[in-house]
Coordinates of C-alpha atoms in Angstrom, one line a residue:
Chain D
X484 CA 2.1 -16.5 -33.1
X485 CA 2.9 -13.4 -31.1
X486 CA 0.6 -12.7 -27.6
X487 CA -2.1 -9.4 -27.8
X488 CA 1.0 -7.5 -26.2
X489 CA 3.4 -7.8 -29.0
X490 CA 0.9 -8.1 -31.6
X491 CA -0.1 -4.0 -30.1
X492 CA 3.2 -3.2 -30.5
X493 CA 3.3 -4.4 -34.1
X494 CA 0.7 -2.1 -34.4
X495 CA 2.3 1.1 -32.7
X496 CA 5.3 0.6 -34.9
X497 CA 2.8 0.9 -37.8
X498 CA 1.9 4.3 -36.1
X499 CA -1.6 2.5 -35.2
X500 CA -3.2 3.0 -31.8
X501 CA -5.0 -0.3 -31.3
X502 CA -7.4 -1.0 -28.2
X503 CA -9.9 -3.9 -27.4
X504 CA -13.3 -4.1 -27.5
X505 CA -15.6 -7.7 -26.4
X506 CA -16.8 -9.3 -28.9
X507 CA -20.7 -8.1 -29.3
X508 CA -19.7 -4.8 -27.4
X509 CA -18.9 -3.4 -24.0
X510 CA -16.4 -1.2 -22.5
X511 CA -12.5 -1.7 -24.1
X512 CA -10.0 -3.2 -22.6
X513 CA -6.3 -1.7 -22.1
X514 CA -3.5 -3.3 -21.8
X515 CA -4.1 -5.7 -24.5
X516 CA -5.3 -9.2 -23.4
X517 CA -6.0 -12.7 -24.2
X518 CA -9.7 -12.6 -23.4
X519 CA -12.1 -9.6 -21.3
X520 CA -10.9 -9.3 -17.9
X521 CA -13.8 -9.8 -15.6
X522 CA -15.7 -12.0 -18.3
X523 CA -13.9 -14.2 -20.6
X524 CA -15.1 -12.6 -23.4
X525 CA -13.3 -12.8 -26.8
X526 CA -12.1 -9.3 -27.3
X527 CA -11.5 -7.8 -31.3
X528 CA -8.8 -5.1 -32.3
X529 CA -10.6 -1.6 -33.2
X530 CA -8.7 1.3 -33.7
X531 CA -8.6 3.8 -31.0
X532 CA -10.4 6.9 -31.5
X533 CA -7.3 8.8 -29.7
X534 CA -10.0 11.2 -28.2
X535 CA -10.0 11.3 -24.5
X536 CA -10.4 13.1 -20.6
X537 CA -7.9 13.7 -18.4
X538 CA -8.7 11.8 -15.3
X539 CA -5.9 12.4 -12.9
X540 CA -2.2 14.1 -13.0
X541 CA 1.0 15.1 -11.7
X542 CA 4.2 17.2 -12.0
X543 CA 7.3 15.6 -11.3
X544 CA 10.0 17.6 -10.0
X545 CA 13.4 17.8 -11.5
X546 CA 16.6 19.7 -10.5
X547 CA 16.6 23.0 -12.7
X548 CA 16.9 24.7 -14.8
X549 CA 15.5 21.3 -16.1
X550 CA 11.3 21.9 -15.8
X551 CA 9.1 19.4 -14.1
X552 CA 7.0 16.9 -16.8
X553 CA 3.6 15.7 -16.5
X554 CA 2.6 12.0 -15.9
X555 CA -1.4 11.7 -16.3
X556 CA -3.9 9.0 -16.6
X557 CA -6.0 8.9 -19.9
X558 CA -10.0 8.0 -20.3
X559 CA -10.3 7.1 -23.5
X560 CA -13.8 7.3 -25.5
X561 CA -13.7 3.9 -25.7
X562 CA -14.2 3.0 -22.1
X563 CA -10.3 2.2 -21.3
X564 CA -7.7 4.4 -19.5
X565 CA -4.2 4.4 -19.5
X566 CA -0.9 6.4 -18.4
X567 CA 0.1 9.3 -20.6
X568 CA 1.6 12.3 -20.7
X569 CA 0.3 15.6 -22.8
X570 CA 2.2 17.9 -24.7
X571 CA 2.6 21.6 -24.5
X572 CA 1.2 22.6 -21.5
X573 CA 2.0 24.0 -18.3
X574 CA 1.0 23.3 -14.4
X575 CA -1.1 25.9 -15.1
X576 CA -3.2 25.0 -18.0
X577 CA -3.1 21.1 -17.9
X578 CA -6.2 20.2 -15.9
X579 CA -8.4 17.6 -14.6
X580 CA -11.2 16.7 -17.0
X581 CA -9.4 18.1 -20.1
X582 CA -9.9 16.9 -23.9
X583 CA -7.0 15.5 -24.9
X584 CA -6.3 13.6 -28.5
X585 CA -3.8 10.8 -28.8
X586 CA -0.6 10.9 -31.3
X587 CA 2.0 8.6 -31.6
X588 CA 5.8 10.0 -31.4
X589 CA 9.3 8.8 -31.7
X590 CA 10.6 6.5 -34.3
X591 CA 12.4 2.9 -33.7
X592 CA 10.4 3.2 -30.0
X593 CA 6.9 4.9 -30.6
X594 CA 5.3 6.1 -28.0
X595 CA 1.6 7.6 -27.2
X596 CA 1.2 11.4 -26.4
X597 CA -1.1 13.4 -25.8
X598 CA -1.8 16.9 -26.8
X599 CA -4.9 19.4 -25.9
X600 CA -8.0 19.7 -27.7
X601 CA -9.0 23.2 -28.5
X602 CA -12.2 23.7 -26.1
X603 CA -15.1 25.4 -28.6
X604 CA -16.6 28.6 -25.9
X605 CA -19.6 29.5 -26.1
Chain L
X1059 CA -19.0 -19.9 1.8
X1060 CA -16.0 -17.9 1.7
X1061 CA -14.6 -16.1 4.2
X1062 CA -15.2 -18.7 7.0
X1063 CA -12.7 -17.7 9.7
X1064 CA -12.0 -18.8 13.1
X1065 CA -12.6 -16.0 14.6
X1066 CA -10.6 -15.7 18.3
X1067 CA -9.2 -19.4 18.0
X1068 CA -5.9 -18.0 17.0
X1069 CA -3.9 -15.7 18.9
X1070 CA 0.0 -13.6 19.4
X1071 CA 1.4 -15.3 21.3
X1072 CA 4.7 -13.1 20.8
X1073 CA 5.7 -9.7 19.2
X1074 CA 9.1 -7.6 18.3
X1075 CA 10.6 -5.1 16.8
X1076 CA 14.3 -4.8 16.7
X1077 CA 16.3 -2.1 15.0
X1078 CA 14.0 0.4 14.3
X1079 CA 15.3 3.7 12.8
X1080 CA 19.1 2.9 12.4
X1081 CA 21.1 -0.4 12.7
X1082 CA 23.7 -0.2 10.6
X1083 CA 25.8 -3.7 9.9
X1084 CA 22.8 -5.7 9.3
X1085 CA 22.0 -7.6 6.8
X1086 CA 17.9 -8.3 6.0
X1087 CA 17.6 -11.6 7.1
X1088 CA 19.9 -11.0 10.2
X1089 CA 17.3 -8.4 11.2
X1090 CA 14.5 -10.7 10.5
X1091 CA 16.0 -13.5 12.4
X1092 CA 16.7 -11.1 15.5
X1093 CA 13.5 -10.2 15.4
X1094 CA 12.0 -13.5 15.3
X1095 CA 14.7 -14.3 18.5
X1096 CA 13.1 -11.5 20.1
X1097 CA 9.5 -12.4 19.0
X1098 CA 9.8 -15.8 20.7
X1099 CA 11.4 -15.0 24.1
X1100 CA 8.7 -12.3 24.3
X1101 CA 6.0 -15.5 23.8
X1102 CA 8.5 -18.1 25.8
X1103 CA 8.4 -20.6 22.8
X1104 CA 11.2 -22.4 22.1
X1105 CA 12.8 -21.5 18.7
X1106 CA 12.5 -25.8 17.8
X1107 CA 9.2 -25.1 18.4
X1108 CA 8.2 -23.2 15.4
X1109 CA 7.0 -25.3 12.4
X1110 CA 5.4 -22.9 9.7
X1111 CA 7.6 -19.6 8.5
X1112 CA 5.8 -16.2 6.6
X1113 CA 8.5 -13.9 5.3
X1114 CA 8.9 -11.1 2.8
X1115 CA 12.2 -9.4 2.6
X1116 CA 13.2 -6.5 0.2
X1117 CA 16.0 -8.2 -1.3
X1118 CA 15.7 -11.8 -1.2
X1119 CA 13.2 -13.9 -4.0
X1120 CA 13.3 -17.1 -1.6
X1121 CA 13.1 -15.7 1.7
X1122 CA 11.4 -18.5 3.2
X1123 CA 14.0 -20.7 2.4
X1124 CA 16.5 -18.6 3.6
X1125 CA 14.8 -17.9 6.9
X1126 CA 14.2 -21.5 7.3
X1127 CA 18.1 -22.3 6.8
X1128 CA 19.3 -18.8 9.0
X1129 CA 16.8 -20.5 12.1
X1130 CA 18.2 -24.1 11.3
X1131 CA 14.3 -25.7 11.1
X1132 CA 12.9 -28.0 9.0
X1133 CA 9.1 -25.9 9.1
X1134 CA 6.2 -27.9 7.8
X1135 CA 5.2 -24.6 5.6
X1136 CA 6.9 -21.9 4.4
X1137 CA 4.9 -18.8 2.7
X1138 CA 6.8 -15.8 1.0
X1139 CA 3.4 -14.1 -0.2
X1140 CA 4.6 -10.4 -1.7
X1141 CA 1.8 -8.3 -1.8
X1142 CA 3.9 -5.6 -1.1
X1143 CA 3.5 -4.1 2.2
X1144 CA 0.8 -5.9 3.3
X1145 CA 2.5 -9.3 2.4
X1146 CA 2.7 -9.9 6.2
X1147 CA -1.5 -9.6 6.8
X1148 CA -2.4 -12.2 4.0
X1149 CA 0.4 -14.7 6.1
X1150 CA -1.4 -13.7 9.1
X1151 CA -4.8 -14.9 7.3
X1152 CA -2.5 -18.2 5.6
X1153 CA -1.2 -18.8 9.5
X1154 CA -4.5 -18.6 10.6
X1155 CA -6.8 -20.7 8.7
X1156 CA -3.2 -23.7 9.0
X1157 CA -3.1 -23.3 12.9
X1158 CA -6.7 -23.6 13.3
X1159 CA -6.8 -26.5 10.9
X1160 CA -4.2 -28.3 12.7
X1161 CA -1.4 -28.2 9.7
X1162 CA 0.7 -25.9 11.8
X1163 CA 1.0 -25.6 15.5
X1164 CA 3.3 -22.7 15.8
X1165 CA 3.6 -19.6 12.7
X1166 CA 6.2 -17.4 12.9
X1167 CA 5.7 -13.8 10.5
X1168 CA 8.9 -12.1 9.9
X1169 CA 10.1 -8.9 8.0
X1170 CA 13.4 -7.0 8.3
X1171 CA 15.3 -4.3 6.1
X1172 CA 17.9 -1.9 5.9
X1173 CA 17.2 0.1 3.8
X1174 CA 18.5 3.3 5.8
X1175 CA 22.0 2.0 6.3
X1176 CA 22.0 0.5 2.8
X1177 CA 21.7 3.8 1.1
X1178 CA 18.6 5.6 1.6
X1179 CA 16.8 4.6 -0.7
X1180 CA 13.8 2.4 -1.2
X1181 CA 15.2 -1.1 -1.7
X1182 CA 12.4 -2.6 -3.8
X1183 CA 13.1 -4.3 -7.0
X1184 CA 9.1 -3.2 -7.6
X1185 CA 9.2 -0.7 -11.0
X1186 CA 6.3 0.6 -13.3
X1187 CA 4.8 -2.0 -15.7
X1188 CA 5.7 -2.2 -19.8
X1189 CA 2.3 0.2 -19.9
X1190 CA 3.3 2.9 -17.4
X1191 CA 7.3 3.1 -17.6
X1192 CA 7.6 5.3 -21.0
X1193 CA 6.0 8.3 -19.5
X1194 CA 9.0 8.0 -16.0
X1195 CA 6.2 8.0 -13.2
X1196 CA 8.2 7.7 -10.0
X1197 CA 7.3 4.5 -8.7
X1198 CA 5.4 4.2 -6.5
X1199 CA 5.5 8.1 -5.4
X1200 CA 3.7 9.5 -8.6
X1201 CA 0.7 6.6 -8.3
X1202 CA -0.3 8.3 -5.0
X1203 CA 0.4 11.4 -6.4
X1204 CA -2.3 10.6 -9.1
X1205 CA -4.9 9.2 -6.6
X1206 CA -4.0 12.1 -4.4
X1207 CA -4.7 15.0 -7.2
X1208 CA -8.1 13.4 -8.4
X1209 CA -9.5 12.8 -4.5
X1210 CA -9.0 16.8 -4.3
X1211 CA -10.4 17.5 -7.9
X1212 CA -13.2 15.0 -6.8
X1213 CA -14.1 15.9 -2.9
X1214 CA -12.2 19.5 -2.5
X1215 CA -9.4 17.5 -0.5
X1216 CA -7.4 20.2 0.6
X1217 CA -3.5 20.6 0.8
X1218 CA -4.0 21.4 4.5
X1219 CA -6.2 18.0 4.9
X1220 CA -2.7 16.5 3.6
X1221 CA -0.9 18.4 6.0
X1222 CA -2.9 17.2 8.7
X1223 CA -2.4 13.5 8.7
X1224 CA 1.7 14.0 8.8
X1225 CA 1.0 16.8 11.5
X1226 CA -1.0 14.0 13.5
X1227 CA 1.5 11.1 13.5
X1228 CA 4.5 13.5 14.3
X1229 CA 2.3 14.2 17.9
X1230 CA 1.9 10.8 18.3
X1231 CA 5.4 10.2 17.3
X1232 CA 6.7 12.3 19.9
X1233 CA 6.1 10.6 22.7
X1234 CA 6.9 7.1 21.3
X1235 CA 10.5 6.3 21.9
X1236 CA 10.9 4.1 19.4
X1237 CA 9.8 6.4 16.9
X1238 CA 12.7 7.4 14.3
X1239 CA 10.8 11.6 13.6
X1240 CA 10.7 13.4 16.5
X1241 CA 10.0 17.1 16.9
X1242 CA 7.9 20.2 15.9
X1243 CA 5.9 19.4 12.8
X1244 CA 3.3 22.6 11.4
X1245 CA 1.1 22.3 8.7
X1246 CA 2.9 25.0 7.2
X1247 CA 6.1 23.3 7.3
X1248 CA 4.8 19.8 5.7
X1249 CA 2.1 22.1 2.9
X1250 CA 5.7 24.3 2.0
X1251 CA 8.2 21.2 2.1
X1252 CA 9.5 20.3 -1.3
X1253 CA 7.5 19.1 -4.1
X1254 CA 8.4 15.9 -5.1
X1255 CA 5.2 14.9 -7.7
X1256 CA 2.3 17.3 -7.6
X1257 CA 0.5 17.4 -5.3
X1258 CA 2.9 15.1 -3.0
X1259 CA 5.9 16.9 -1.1
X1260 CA 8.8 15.6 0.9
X1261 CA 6.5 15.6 4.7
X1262 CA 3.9 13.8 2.7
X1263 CA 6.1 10.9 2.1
X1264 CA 6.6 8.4 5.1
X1265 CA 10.3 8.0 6.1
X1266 CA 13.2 6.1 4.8
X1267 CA 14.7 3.9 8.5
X1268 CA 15.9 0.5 9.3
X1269 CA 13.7 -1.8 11.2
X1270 CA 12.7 -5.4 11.5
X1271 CA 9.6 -7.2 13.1
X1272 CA 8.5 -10.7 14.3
X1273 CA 5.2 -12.3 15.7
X1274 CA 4.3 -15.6 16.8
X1275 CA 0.9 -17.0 16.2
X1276 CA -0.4 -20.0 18.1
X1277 CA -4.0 -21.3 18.8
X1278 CA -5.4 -19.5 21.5
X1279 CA -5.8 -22.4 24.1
X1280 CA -2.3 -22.3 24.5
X1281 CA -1.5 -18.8 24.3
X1282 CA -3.3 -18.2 26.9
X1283 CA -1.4 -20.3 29.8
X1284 CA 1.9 -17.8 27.8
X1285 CA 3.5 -15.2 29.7
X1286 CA 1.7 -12.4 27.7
X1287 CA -2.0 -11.2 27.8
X1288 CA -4.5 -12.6 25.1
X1289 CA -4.3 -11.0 21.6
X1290 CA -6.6 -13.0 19.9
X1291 CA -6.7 -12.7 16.5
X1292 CA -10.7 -11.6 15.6
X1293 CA -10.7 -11.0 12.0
X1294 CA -8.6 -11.2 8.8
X1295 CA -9.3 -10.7 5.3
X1296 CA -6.9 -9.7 2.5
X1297 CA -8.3 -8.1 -1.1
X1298 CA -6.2 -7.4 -4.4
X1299 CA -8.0 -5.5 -7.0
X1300 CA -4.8 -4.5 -9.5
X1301 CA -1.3 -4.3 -10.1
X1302 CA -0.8 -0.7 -11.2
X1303 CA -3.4 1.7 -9.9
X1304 CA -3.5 3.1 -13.3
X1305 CA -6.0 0.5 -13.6
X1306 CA -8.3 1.2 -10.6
X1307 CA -12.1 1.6 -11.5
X1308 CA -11.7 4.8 -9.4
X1309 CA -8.7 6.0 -8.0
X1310 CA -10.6 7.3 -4.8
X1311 CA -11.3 4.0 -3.9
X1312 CA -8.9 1.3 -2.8
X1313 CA -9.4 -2.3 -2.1
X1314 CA -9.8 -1.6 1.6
X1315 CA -13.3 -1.0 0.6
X1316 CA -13.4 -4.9 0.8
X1317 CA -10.8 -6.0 3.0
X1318 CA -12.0 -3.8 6.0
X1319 CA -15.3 -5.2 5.7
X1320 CA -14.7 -8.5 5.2
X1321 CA -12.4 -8.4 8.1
X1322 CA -14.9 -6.6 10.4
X1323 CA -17.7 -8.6 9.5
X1324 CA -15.5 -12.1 10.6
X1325 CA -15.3 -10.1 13.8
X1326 CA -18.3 -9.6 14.2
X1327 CA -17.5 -5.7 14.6
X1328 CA -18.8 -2.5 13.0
X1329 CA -16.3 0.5 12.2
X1330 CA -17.5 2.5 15.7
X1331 CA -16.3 -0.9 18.0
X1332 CA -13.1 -0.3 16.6
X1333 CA -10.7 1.4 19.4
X1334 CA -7.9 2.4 17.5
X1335 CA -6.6 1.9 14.1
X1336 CA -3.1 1.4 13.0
X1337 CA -2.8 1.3 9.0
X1338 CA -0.1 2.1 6.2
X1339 CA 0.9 5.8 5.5
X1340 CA 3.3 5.7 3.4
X1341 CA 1.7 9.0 1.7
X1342 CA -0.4 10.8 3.6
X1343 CA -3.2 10.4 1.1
X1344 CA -3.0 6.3 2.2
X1345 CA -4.5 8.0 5.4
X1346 CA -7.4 9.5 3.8
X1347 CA -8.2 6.9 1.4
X1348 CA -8.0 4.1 4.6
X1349 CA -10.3 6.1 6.7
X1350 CA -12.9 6.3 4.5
X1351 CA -12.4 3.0 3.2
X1352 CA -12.6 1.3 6.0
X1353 CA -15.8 3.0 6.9
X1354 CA -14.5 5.5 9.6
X1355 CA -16.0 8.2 7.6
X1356 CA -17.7 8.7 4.6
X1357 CA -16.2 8.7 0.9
X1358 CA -14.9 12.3 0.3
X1359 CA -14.9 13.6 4.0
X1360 CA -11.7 11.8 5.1
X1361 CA -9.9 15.1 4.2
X1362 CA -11.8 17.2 6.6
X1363 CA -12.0 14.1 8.9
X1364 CA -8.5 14.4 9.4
X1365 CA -8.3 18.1 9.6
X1366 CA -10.2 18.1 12.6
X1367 CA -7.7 16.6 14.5
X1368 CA -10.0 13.3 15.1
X1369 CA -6.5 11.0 14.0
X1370 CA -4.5 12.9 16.4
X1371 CA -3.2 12.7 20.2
X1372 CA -6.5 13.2 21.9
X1373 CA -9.1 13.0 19.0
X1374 CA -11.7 10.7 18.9
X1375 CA -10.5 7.9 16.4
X1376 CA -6.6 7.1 17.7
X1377 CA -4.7 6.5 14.3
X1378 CA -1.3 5.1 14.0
X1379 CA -0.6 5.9 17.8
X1380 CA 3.3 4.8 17.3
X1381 CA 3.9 7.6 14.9
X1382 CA 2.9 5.3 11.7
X1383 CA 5.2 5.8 8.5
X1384 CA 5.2 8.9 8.2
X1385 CA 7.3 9.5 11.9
X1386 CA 7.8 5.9 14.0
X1387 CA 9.3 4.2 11.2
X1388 CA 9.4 2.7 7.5
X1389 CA 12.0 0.1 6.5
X1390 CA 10.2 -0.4 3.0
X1391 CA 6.6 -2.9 3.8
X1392 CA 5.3 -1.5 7.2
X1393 CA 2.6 -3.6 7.5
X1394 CA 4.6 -5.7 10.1
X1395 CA 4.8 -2.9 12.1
X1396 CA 0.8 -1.5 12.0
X1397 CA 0.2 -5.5 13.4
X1398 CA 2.8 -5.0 16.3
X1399 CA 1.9 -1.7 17.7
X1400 CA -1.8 -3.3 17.4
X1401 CA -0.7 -6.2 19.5
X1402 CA 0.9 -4.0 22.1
X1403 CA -2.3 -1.5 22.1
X1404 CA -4.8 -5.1 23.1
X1405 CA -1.9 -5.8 25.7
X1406 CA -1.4 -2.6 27.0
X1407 CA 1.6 -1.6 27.0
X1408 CA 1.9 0.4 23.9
X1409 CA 4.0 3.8 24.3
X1410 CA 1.1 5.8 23.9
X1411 CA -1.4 3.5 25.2
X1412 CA -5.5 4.3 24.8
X1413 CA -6.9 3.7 27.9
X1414 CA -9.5 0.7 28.0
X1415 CA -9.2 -0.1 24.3
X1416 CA -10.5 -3.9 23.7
X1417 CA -10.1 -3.7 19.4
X1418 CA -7.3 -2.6 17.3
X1419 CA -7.6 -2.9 13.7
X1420 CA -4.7 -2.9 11.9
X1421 CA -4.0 -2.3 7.9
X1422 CA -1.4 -2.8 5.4
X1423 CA -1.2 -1.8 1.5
X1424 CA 0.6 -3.0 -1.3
X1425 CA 1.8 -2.3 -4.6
X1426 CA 0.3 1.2 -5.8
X1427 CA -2.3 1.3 -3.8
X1428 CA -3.2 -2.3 -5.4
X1429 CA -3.4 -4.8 -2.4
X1430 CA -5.3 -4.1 0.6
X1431 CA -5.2 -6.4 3.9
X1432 CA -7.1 -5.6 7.3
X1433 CA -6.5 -7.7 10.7
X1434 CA -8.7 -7.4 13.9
X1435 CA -7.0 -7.4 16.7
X1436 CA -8.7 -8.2 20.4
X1437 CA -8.2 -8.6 24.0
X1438 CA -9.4 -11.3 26.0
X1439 CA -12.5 -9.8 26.9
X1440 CA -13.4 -10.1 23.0
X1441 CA -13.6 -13.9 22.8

């Protein structure tokens, strides 16, 4: 029997964005684990909504012409955060406290992106 | 209980530093094991003497063993605690509690690199975890780039603020011979430098030298008939909240927010008896984040805290007087070397000595931000 770790990659490979939630509620746990953190808890496999807020970011420098690519940290709806990075946007338009949605890339090795949610004005 | 500590009953009886900036030739643990030579001529203590050893070294998974061999002792205790760079703060707390308790009667706390003359870059076999290392942060430059962005989204930290702390320990740097980064340094020249990971650039980051470091702890009733004035060790308390900082509650506030307290309150101290503080820049956001931390100023205000020139030559709260990371030195864990120029503040003979100063507290990070440790350091008028 595989450990919460390999049993979320399972998942991923499935294209399935897994996270954890204690059992009878409570904020959800990322990286996958054996039990809450903090509590104990038993924890149960809910799918990730994929909806989340930017919390922090940066732009790592590379030698050009090669441009510099965005490593960012991810609150999810759930409660959890994780590292990310989101798609399509530029120093100038990737932002603190932006709406960002989950999708899974790549094929033998997925991988979570993000990309931008589309801000209704008004 | 908890965090019963015998507060004064221990004390430096020796401190070193050997090799700072460049020493080419060297390996690790033949800078650590100069630096202990030096550490215990300094406290006249014969090397058979010492019977407990605290080590970390860059490159070496059983240091303590190795040290223990490279000395030619049989110690009673060896500890190779790696909390990153403020490994050598949680031995001082091990040291402590064993000396005091009778298990030890002599602790010597070691660390040497070269990582300078072995290449220039950070020797560290510390990467990202399995969670962070698909999206290729840098590690650890991009986690203090992230705690660094969100502090200015959250307080209106400025790049200037930034600016300030490097500008700060270059002035102090200065006039410390030992220090490695000498000259002019604008905040012009540190806010234009290269960008590295937004919003950190290349005179945020605290330098890549050489250097090793030794002290020897003993209970105070016989350091005090040694050759060297009373450092007694006041306080000591060590706090680890994470691994990766990805997983910090909030980013804006580190485990110091324990430690320094703790360690204070063992003291018996409050953040405005504290003389001068000497703690881990190894971004100049780790400067911001300390301050406020530790209680020097409020959460948010370290930024214009710092801008005001309080840190600096002359202000009112002496920060890393020896030039710190960012300008003395950084061989890979500082720690060691915030404790040392601690010591030789209480003794008084630091290069850029603060007249009448009777408390140095001194503070060491590890990880990504993830393990905090604060030591109290007195003078014999504090026991």
């Amino acid at each position: 029997m595989n450990g919460p770790a390999a049993e979320w990659d399972a998942a991923l490979a499935e294209r399935r964005f897994l996270i954890q939630q204690p059992v009878g509620g409570g904020k959800a746990v990322f990286p996958p684990r054996a039990f809450a953190p903090g509590t104990g808890a038993g924890l149960e496999w809910v799918e990730a909504s994929g909806n989340g807020t930017i919390y922090s970011a940066t732009w790592i420098q590379r030698k050009p012409p090669e441009p510099p690519y965005n490593v960012v940290l991810v609150d999810l709806a759930e409660g959890a955060r994780l590292m990310g990075r989101v798609e399509g946007v530029t120093p100038e338009t990737l932002s603190i406290g932006m709406a960002v949605k989950a999708r899974i890339i790549g094929g033998e090795t997925p991988m979570i992106v993000f990309d931008p949610v589309e801000q209704a004005h008004g | 209980m908890g965090d019963t500590f015998p507060r004064g009953r221990v004390s430096v009886a020796g401190a070193s530093t050997f090799g700072v900036g460049e020493m080419p030739g060297h390996s690790t643990i033949e800078m650590a094991g100069k630096a202990v030579q030096l550490a215990l001529a300094d406290a006249a203590i014969n090397l058979s003497e010492v019977d407990g050893l605290f080590i970390a070294l860059p490159d070496d998974l059983f240091a303590g063993l190795s040290l223990a061999q490279y000395l030619g002792l049989h110690p009673r205790f060896t500890d190779n605690n790696r909390a990153g760079g403020a490994s050598f703060m949680s031995h001082l707390v091990t040291a402590c509690m064993m000396l005091d308790a009778g298990y030890l009667d002599c602790a010597v706390i070691a660390y040497g690199a070269n990582q300078r003359s072995s290449g220039g870059k950070l020797s560290t076999p510390a990467r990202p975890d399995r969670w962070d290392a698909p999206y290729n942060p840098m590690y650890p430059l991009s986690f203090y780039a992230l705690a660094a962005a969100r502090h200015m989204h959250q307080y209106g930290t400025t790049r200037e603020d930034l600016a300030s702390v490097a500008v700060a320990a270059r002035l102090w740097a200065n006039t410390n011979p030992e220090a490695f980064a000498k000259g002019p340094l604008s905040i012009e020249d540190v806010a234009t430098s290269r960008l590295i990971s937004s919003p950190i650039r290349a005179r945020d980051c605290c330098l890549v030298t050489d250097g090793a470091a030794a002290l020897v702890l003993t209970r105070s009733d016989r350091a005090k008939d040694g050759p060297q004035p009373l450092v007694p060790v006041l306080g000591a308390a060590a706090a680890t909240w994470y691994n990766s900082v990805t997983q910090a509650e909030d980013i804006t506030v580190t485990a110091a927010a324990e430690s320094g307290p703790r360690a204070m309150a063992m003291a018996g101290l409050t953040p405005d008896q504290i003389d001068t503080v000497q703690l881990y820049d190894a971004f100049t956001i780790n400067t911001i984040l300390f301050l406020e931390d530790l209680g020097f100023c409020p959460k948010g205000e370290g930024g214009k805290f710092v801008a005001s020139g309080a840190i600096a030559p002359g202000g009112s709260l002496p920060v890393n007087t020896n030039g710190g990371g960012l300008s003395c030195c950084h061989p890979g864990m500082y720690g060691m070397f915030a404790m040392v120029e601690g010591v030789r503040q209480m003794r008084g003979e630091a290069a850029n000595q603060i007249a009448g100063a009777k408390t140095a507290l001194a503070h060491g990070n590890g990880g990504t931000l993830s393990a905090q440790a604060t030591v109290i350091f007195g003078n014999a008028e504090t026991v």
